[in-house]
PDB file of C-alpha atoms in Angstrom:
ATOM      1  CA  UNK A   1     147.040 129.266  65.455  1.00  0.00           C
ATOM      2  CA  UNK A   2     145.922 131.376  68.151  1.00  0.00           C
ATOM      3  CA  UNK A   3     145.913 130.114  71.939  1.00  0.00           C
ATOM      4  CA  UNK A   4     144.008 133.927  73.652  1.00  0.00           C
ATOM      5  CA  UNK A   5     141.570 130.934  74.720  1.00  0.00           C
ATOM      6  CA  UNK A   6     143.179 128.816  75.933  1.00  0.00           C
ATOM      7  CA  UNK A   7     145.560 130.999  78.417  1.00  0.00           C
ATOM      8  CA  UNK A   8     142.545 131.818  81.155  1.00  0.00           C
ATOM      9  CA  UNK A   9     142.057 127.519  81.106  1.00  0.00           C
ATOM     10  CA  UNK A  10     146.199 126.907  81.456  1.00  0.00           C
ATOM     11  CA  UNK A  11     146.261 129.742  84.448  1.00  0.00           C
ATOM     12  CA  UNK A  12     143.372 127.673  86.094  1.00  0.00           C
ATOM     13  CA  UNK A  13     144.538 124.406  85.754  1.00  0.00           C
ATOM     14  CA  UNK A  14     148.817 125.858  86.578  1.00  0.00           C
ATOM     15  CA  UNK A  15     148.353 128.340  89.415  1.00  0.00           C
ATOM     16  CA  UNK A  16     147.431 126.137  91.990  1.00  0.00           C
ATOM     17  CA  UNK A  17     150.089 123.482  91.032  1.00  0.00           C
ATOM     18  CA  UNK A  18     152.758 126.086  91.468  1.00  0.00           C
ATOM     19  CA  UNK A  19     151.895 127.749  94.383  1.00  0.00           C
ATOM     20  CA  UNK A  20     155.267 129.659  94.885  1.00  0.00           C
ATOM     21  CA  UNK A  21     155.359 131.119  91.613  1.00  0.00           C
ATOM     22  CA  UNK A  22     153.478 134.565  91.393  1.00  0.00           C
ATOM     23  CA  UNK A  23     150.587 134.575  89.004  1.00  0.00           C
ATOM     24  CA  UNK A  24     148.440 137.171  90.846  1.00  0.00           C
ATOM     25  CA  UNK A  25     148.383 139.703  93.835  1.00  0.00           C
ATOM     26  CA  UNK A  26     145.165 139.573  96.276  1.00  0.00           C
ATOM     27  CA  UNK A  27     141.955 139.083  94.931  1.00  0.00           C
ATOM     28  CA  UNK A  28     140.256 140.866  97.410  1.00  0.00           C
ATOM     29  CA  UNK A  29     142.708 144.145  96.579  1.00  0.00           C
ATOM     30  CA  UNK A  30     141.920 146.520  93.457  1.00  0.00           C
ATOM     31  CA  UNK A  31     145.392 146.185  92.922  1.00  0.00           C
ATOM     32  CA  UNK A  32     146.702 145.211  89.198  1.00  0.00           C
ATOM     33  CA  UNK A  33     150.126 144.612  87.516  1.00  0.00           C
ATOM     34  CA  UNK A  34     150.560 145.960  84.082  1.00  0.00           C
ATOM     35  CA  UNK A  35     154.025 143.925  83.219  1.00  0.00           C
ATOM     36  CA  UNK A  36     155.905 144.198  79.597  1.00  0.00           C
ATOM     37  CA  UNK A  37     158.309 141.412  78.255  1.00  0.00           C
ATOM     38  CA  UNK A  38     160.816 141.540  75.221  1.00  0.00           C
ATOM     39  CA  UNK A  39     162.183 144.797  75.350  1.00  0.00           C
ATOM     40  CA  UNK A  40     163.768 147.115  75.781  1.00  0.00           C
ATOM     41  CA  UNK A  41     162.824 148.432  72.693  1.00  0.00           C
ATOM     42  CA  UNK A  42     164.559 151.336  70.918  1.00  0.00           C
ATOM     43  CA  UNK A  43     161.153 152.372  69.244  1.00  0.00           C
ATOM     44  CA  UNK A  44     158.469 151.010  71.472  1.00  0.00           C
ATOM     45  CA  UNK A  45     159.022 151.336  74.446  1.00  0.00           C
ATOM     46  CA  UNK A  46     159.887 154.918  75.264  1.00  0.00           C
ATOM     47  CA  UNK A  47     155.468 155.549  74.002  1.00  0.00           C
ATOM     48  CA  UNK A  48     154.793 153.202  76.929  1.00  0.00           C
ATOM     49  CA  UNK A  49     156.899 155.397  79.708  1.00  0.00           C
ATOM     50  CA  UNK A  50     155.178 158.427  78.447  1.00  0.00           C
ATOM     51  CA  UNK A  51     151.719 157.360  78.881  1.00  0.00           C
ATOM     52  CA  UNK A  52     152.741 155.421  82.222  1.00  0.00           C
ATOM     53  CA  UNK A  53     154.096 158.942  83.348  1.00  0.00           C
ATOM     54  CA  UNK A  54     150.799 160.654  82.433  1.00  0.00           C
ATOM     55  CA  UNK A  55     148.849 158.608  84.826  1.00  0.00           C
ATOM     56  CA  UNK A  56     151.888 158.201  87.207  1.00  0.00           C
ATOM     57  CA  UNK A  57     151.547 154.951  87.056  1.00  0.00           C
ATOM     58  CA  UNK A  58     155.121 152.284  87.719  1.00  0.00           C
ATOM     59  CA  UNK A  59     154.882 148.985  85.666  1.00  0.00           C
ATOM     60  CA  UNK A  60     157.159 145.990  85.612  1.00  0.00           C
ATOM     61  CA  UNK A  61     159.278 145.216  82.728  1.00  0.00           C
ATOM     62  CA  UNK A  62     161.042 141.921  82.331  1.00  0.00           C
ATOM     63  CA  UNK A  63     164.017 142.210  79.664  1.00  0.00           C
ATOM     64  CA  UNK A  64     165.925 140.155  77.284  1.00  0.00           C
ATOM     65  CA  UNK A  65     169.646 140.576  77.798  1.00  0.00           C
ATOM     66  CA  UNK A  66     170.666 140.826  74.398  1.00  0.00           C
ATOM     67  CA  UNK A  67     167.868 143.955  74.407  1.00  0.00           C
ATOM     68  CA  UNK A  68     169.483 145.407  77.264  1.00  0.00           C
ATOM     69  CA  UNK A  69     172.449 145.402  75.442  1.00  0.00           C
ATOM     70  CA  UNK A  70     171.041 146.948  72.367  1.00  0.00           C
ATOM     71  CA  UNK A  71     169.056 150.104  73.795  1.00  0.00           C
ATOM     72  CA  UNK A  72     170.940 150.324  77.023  1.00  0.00           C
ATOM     73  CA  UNK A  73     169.809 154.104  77.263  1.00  0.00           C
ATOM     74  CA  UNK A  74     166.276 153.076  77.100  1.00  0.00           C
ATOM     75  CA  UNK A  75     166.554 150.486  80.018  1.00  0.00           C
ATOM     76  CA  UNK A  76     168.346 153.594  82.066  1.00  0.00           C
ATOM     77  CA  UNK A  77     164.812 155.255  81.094  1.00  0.00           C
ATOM     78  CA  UNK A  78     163.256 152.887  82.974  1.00  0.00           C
ATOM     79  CA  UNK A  79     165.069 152.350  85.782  1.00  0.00           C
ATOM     80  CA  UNK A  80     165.268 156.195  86.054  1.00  0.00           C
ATOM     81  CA  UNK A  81     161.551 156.613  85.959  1.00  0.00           C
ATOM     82  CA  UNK A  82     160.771 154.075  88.701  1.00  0.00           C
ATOM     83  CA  UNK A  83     159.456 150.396  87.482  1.00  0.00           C
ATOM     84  CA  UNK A  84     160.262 147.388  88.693  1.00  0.00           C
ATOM     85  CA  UNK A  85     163.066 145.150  86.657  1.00  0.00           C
ATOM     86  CA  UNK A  86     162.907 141.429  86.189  1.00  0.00           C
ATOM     87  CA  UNK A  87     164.001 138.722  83.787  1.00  0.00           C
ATOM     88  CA  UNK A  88     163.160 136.642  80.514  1.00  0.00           C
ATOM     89  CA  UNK A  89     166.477 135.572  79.452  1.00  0.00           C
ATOM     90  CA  UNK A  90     169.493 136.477  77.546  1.00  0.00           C
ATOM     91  CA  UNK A  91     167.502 135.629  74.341  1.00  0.00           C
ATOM     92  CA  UNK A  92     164.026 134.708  73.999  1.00  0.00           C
ATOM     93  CA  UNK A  93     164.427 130.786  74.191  1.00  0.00           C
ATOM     94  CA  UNK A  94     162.219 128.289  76.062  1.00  0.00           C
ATOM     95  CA  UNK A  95     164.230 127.931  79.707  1.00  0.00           C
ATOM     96  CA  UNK A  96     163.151 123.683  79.800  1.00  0.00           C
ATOM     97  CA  UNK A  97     165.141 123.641  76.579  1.00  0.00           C
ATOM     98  CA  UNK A  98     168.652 124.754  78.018  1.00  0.00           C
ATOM     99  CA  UNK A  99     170.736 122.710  80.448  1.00  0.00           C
ATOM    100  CA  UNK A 100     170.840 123.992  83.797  1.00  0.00           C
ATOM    101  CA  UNK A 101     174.282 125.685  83.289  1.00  0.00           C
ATOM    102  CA  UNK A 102     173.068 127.466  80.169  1.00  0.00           C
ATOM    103  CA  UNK A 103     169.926 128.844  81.732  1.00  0.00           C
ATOM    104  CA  UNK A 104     172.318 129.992  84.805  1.00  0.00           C
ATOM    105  CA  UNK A 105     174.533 131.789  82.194  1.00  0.00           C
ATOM    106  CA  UNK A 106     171.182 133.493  80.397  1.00  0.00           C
ATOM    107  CA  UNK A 107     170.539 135.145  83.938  1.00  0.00           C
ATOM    108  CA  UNK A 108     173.736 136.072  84.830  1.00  0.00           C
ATOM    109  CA  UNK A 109     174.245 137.258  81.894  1.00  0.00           C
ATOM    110  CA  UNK A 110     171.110 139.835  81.222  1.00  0.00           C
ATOM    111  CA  UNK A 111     171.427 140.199  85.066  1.00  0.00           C
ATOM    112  CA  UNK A 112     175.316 141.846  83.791  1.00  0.00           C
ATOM    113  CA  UNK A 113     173.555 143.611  80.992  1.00  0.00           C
ATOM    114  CA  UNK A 114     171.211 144.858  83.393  1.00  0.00           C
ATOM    115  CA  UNK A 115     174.069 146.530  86.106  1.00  0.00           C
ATOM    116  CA  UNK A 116     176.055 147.905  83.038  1.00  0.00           C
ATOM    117  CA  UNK A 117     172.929 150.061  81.632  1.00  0.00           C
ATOM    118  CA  UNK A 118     171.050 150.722  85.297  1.00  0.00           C
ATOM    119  CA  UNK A 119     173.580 150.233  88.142  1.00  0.00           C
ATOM    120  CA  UNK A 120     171.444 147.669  89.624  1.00  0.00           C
ATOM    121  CA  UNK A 121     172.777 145.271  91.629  1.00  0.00           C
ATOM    122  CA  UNK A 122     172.043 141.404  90.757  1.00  0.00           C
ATOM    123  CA  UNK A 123     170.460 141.138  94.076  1.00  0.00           C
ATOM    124  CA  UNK A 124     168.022 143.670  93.188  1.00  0.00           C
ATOM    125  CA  UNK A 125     166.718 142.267  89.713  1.00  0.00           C
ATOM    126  CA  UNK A 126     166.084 138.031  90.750  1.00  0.00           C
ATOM    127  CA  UNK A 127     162.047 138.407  89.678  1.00  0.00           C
ATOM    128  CA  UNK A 128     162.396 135.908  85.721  1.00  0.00           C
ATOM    129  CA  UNK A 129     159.654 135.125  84.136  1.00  0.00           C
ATOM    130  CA  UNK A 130     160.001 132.086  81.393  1.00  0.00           C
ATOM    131  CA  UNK A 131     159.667 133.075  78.068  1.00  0.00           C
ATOM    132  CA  UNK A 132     156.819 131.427  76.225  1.00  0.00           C
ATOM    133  CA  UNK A 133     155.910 130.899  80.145  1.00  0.00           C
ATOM    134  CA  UNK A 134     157.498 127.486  79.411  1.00  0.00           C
ATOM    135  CA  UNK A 135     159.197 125.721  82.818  1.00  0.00           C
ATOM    136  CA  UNK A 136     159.380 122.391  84.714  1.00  0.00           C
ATOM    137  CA  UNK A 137     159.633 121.339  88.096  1.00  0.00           C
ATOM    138  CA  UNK A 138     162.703 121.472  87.805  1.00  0.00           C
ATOM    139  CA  UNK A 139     163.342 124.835  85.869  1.00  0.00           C
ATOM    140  CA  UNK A 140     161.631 126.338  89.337  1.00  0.00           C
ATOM    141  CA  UNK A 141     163.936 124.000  91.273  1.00  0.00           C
ATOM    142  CA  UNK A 142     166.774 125.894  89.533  1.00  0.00           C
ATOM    143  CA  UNK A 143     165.065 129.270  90.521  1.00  0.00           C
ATOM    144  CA  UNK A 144     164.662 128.591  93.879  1.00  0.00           C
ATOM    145  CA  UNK A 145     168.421 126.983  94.695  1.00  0.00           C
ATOM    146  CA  UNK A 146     169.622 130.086  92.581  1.00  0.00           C
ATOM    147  CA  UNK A 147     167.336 132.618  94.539  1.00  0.00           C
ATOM    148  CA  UNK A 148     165.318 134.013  91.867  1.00  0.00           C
ATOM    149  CA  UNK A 149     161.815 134.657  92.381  1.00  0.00           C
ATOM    150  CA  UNK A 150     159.517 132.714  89.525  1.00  0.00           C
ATOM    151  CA  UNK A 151     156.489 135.385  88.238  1.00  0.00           C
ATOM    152  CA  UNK A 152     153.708 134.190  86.230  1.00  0.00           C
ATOM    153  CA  UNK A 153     150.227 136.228  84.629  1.00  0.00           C
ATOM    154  CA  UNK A 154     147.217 135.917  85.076  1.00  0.00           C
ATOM    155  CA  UNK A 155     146.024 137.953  82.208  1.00  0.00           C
ATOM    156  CA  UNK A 156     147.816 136.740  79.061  1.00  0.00           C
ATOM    157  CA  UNK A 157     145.904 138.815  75.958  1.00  0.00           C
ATOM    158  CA  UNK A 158     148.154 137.237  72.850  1.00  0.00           C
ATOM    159  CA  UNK A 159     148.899 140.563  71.604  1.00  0.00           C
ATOM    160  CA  UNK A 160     151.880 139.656  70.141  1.00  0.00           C
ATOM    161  CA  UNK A 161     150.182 137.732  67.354  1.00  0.00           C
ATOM    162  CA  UNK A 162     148.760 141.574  66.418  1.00  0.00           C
ATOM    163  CA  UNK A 163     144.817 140.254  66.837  1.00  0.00           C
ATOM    164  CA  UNK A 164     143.989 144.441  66.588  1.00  0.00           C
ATOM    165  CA  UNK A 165     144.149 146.692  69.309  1.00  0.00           C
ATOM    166  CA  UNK A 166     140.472 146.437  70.152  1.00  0.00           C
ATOM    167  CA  UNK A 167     140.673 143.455  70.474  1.00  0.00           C
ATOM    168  CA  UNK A 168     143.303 142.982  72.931  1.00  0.00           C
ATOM    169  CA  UNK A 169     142.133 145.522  75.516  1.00  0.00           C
ATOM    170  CA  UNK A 170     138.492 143.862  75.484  1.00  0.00           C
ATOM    171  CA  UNK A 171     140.444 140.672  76.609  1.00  0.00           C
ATOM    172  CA  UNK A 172     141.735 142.348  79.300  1.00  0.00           C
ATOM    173  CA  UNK A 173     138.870 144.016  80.197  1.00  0.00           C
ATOM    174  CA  UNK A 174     136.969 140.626  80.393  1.00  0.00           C
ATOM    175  CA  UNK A 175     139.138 138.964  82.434  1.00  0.00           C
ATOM    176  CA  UNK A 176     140.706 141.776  84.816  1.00  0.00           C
ATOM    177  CA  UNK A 177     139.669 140.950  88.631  1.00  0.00           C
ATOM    178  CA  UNK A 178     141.384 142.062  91.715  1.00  0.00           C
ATOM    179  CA  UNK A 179     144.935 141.238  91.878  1.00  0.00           C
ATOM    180  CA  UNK A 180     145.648 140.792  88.094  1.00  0.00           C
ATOM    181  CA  UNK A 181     148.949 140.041  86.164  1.00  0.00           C
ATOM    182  CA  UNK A 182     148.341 141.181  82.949  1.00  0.00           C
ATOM    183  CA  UNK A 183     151.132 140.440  80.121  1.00  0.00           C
ATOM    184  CA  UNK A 184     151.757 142.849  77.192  1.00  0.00           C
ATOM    185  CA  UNK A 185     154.829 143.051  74.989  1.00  0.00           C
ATOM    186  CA  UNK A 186     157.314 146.010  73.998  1.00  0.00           C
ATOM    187  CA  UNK A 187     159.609 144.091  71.846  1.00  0.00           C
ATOM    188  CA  UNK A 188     159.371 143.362  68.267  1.00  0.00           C
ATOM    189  CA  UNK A 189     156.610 140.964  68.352  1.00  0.00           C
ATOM    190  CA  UNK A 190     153.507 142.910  70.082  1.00  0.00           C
ATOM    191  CA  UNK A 191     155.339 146.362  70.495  1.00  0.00           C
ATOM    192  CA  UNK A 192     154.195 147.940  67.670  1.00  0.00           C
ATOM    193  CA  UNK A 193     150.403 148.270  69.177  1.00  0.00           C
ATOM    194  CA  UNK A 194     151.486 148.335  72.826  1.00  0.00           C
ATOM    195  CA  UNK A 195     151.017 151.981  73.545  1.00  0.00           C
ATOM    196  CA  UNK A 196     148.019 152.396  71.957  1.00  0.00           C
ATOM    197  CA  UNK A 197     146.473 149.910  73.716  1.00  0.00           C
ATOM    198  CA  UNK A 198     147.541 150.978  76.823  1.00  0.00           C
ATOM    199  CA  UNK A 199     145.971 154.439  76.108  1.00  0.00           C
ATOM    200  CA  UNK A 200     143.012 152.981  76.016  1.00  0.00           C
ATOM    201  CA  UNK A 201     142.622 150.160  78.511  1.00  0.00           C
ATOM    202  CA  UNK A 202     144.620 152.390  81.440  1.00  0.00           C
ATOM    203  CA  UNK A 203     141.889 154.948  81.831  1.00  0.00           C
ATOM    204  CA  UNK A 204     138.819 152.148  81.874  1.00  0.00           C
ATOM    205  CA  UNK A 205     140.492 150.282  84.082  1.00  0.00           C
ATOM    206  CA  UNK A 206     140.871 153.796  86.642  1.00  0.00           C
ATOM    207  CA  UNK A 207     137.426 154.157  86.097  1.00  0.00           C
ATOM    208  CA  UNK A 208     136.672 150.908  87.479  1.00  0.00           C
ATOM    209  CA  UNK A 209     138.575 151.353  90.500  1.00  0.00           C
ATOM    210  CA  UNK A 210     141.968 149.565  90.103  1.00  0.00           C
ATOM    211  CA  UNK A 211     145.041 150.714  91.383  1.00  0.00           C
ATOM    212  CA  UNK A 212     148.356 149.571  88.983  1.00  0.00           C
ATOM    213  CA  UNK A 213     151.208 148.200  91.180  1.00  0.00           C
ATOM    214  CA  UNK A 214     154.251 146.453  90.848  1.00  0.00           C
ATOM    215  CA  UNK A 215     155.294 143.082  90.482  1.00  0.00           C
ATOM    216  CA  UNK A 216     157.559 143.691  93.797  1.00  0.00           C
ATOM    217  CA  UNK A 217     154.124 145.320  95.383  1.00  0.00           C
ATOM    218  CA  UNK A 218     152.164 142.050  94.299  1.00  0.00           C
ATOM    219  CA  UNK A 219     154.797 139.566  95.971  1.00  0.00           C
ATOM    220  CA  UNK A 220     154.891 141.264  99.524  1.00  0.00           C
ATOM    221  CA  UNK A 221     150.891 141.346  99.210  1.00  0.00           C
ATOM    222  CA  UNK A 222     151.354 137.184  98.540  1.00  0.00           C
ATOM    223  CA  UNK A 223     153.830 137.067 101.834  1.00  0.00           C
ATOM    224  CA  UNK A 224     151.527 139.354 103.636  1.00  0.00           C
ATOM    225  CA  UNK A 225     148.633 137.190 102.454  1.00  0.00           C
ATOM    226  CA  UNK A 226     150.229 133.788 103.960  1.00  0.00           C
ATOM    227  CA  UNK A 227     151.516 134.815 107.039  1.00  0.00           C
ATOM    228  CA  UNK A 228     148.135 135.330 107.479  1.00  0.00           C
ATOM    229  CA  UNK A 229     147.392 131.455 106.942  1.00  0.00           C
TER     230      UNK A 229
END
């Protein structure tokens, strides 16, 4: 079963019940996030740093642990090409379904992974974003008393379930607005289509005016945004 219609309703109906979490940047901004989860990938992902480079454009990648571990040369890639770094777990399980000490561990430990392959301190990668986008209350309780930062989408296309390439940069396209999170996947689920979609959708959505930023960019325009208020 396919949910692609179903994510725009669940952002509505979620964003404003989580306030703190970060599901979009300013809406009055051109400004976009293009954000990857699942990899690094040993075969995928390295396509999607070549076309980012072409259009000099820095994305945010949020990484399995045990992926990390696998392709730690391609996560250097990254790191060495300028994106922004964040979480989805050790392994790609549903955060509300570990106990608080296991979902602790799943951080620490792709947080580890992370140091070993990049040199980044833990400090610098907090930004985890649930795989599934699964959490409680409470999972963000955890978060905050463990001072990670919770990131969310705004844009979630389902191209993991393969629907075609077309068809996944025409959701995009129909939803992108000002300050858009939109979720694509370089792992093994999604990855195999990833760069060829991004060929395509990058350059229409230049020629519409957007500017691609980071997730990091997108938070400081939320805190610029509500000191504001």
């Amino acid at each position: 079963m396919h949910f692609a219609p179903l994510f725009p309703i669940i952002y509505r109906i979620l964003q404003p019940s989580f306030p703190n979490c970060l599901w979009h940047g300013d809406l009055n901004s051109k400004a976009i996030a293009l954000t990857f989860d699942d990899g690094p990938h040993p075969q995928y992902t390295l396509p999607v740093l070549a076309i980012l480079d072409s259009y000099n454009i820095k994305a945010s990648f949020f990484w399995l642990g045990v992926c990390v571990n696998r392709s730690p040369h391609i996560a250097q890639e990254v790191k060495n090409r300028g994106h922004w770094i964040g979480l989805h777990g050790y392994e790609h399980l549903s955060f509300p379904t570990l106990s608080p000490t296991d979902l602790k561990l799943s951080l620490e430990t792709t947080q580890a992974a992370i140091y070993n392959a990049c040199d980044l301190q833990p400090e610098q990668v907090r930004d985890v974003r649930p795989p599934n986008g699964f959490f409680t209350p409470g999972t963000l309780k955890l978060f905050h008393q463990w001072n990670y930062r919770s990131v969310m989408w705004s844009i979630v296309p389902e191209d993991w379930v393969r629907p075609g390439v077309s068809v996944v940069v025409q959701r995009v396209l129909s939803q992108v607005t000002g300050g858009s999170q939109i979720v694509l996947h370089d792992g093994v689920c999604g990855g195999q289509d990833v760069a060829e979609i991004i060929k395509i959708l990058i350059p229409q959505l230049l020629q519409q005016g957007y500017e691609f930023v980071t997730v990091d960019k997108l938070w400081k325009m939320k805190e610029g945004a509500n000191r504001k208020n």
